[in-house]
Coordinates of C-alpha atoms in Angstrom, one line a residue:
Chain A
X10 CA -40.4 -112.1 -159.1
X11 CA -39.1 -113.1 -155.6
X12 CA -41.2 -112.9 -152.5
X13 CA -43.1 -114.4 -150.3
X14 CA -47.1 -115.9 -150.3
X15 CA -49.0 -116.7 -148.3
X16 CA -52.1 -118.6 -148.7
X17 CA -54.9 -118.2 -148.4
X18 CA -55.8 -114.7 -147.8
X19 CA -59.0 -115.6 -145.4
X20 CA -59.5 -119.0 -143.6
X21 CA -62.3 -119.6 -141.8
X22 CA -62.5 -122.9 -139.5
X23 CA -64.5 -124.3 -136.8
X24 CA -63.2 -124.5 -132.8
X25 CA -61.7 -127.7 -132.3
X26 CA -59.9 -127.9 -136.2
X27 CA -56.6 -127.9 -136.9
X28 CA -55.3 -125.5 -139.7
X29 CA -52.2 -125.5 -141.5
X30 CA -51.0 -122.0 -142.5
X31 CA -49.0 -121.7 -146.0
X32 CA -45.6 -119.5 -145.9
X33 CA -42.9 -120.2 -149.3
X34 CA -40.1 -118.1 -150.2
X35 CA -38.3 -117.9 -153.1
X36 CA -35.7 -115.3 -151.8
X37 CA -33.0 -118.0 -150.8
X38 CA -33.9 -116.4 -147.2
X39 CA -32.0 -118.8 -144.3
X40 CA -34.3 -117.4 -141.6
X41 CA -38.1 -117.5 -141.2
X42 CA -40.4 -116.4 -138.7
X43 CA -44.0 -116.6 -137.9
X44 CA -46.1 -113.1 -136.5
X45 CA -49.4 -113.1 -135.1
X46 CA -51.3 -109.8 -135.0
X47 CA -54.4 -108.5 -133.2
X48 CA -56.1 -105.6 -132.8
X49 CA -54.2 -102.6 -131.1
X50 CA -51.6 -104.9 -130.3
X51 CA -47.9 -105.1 -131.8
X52 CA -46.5 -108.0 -133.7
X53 CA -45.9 -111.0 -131.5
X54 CA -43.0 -114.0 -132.6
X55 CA -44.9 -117.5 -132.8
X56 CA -41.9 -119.2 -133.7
X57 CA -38.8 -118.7 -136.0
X58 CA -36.5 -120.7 -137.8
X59 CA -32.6 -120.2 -138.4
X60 CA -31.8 -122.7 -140.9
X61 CA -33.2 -125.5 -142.8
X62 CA -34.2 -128.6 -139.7
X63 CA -34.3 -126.3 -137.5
X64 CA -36.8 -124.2 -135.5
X65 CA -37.2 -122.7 -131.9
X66 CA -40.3 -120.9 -130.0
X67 CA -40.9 -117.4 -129.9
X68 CA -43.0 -115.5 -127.4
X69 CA -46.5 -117.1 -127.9
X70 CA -46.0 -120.4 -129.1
X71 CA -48.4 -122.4 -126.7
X72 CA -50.9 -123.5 -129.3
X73 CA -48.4 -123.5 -132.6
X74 CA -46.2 -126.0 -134.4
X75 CA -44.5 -125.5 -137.5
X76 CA -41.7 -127.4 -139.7
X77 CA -38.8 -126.7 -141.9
X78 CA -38.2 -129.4 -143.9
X79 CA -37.5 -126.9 -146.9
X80 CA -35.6 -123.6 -147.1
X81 CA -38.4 -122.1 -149.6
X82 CA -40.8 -123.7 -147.0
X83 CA -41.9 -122.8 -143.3
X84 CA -46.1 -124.0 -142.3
X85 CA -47.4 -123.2 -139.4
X86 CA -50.2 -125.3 -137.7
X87 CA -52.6 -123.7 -135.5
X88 CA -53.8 -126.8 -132.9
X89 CA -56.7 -127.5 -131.1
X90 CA -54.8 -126.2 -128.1
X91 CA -54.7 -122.4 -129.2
X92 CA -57.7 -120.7 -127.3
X93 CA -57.9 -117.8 -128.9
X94 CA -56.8 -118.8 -132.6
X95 CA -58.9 -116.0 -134.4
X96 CA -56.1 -113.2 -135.8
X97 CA -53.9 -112.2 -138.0
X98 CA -51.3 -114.1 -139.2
X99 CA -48.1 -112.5 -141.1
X100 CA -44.8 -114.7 -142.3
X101 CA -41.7 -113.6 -143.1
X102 CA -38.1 -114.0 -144.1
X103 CA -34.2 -112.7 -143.5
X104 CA -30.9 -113.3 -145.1
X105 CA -29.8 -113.9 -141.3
X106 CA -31.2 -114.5 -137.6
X107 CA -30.2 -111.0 -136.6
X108 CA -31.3 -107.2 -135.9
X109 CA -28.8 -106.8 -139.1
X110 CA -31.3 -108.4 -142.0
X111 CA -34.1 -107.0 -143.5
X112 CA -37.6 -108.5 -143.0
X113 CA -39.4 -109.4 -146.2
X114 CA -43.0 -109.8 -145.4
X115 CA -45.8 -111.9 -147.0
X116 CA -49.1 -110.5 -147.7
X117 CA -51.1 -112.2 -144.3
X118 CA -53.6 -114.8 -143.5
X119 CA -56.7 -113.5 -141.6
X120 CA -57.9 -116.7 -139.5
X121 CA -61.3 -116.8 -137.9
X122 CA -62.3 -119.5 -136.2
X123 CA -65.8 -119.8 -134.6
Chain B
X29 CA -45.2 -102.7 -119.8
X30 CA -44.5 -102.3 -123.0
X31 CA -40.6 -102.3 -124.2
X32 CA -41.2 -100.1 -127.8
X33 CA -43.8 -97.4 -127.0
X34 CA -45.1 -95.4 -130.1
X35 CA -46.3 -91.6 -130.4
X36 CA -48.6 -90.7 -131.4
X37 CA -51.3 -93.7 -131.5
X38 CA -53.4 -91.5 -134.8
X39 CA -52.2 -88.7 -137.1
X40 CA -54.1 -86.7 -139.2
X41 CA -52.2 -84.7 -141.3
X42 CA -53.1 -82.5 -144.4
X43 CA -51.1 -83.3 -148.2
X44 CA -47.9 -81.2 -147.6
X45 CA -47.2 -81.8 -144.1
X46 CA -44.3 -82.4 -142.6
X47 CA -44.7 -85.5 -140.5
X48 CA -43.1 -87.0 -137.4
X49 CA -43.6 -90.1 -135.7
X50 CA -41.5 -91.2 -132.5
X51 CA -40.4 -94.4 -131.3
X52 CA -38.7 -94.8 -127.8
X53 CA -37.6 -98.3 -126.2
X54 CA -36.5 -99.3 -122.7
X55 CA -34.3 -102.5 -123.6
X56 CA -30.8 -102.8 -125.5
X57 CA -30.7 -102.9 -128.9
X58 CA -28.5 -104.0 -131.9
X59 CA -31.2 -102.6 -134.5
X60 CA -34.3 -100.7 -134.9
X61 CA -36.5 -101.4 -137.9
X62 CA -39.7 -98.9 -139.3
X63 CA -42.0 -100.9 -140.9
X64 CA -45.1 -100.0 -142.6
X65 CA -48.2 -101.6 -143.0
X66 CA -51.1 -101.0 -145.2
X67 CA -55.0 -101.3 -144.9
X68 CA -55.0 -104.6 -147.0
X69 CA -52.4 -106.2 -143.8
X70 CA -49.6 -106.1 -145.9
X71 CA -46.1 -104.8 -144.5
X72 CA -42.9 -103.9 -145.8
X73 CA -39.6 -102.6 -144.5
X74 CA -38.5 -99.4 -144.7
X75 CA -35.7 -99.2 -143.1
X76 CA -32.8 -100.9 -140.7
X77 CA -31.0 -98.6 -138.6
X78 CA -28.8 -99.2 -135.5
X79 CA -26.9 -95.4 -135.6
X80 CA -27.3 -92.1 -137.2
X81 CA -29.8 -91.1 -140.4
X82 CA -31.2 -92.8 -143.1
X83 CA -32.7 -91.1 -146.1
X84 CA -35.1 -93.0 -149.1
X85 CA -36.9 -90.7 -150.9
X86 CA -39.2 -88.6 -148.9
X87 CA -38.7 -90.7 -145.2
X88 CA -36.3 -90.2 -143.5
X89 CA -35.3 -92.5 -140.3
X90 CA -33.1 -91.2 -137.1
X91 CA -31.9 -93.0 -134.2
X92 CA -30.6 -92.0 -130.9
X93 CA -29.0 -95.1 -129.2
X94 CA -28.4 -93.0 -125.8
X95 CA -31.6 -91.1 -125.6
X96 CA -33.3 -94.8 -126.7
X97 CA -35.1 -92.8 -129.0
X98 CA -35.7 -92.9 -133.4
X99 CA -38.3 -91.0 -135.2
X100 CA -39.4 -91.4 -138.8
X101 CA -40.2 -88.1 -141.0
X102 CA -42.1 -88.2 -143.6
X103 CA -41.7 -85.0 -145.9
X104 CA -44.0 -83.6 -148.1
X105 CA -46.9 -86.1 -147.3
X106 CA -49.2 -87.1 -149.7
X107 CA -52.4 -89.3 -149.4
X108 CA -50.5 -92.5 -150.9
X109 CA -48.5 -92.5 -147.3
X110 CA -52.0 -93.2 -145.3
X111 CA -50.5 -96.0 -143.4
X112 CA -49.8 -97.7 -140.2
X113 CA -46.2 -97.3 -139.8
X114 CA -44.6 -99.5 -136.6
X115 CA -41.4 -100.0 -134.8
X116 CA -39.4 -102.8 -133.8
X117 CA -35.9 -103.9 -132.1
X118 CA -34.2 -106.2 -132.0
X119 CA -32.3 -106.8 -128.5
X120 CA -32.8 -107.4 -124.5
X121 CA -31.4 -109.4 -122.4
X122 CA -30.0 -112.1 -125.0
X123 CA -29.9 -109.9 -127.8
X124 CA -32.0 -111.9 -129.7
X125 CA -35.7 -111.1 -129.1
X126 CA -37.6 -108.9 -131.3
X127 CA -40.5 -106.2 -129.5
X128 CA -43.0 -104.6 -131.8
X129 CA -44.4 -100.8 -131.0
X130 CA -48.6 -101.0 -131.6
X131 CA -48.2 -99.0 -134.8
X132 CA -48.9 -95.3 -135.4
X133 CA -52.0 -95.0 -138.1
X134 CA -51.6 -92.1 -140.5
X135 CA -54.3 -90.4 -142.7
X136 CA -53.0 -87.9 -145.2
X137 CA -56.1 -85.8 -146.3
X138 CA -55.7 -84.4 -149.9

């Protein structure tokens, strides 16, 4: 089946840790993007990526790094530096970088960090 | 100021009803997407639309690129539906940026 995971499903970490965030796709998806969620608020872009070496910032990325060493794979790293790390985290994937391509989601990582 | 504003924030609608959920924006677009997320976080696409109508099933999906304005319909509702169900678009001033509506959360009561 094609998709995407994400892992794990709850991560709990102490203030001051850096966690790395799992995203793989199997859907031979070019673009890949990183979503933070809280409560009564809309999606927000951490980062994206268009292609394989490649990635750029999105609205909130103060806090964030992330790779792309791997088409199938795109991590995200929630530093130190992030001061309010605690939230949801969704992934996600896109034939293309445009309004034009479907978003294929992952299930989520809830991240609390205390 | 928000650039995707949602309406309404909660619905509460009996099995059978005839739903409607609007979506109005304030930037320039080149698509509009309704997604739809469920209780466990999960969220999946339900449609891509940047003029006209789109039909799948029981949803249905208009846009209104002068008015700035979509709405999703949801006919003959049924509990399975109980959702958060959110816009986004794709545009602004590069045409690149992507804004997210807060969601409107659907109960369908059997």
């Amino acid at each position: 089946d094609g998709g995407i995971t994400q892992s794990p499903k709850y991560l709990f970490r102490k203030e001051g840790q850096n966690v790395t965030l799992s995203c793989e796709q199997n859907l031979n998806h070019d673009a890949m993007y990183w979503y933070r969620q809280d409560p009564g608020q809309g999606l927000r872009l951490i980062y994206y990526s268009q292609i394989v070496n490649d990635f750029q910032k999105g609205d909130i990325a103060e806090g964030y790094s992330v790779s792309r060493e791997k088409k199938e794979s795109f991590p995200l790293t929630v530093t130190s530096a992030q001061k309010n790390p605690t939230a949801f985290y969704l992934c996600a994937s896109s034939w293309g970088w445009t309004g034009a391509y479907e978003q294929y989601f992952g299930p989520g990582t809830r991240l609390t960090v205390t | 100021k928000n650039e995707v504003e949602q309406s309404p924030q909660n619905l509460t609608a009996q099995e059978g009803e005839f739903i409607t959920i609007n979506c109005s924006y304030s930037v320039g677009i080149s698509a509009l997407h309704w997604l739809q997320q469920h209780p466990g976080g999960g969220i999946v696409s339900l449609f891509m639309l940047s003029s006209g109508k789109k039909k799948h099933g029981r949803l249905i999906a208009t846009i209104n690129i002068q008015e700035k304005h979509s709405s999703l319909h949801i006919t003959a509702s049924h509990p399975r539906d109980s959702a958060v169900y959110i816009c986004a678009v794709l545009g602004g001033n590069t045409g690149n940026q992507f804004y997210f509506g807060t969601g409107t959360s659907l109960t369908v009561i059997p």
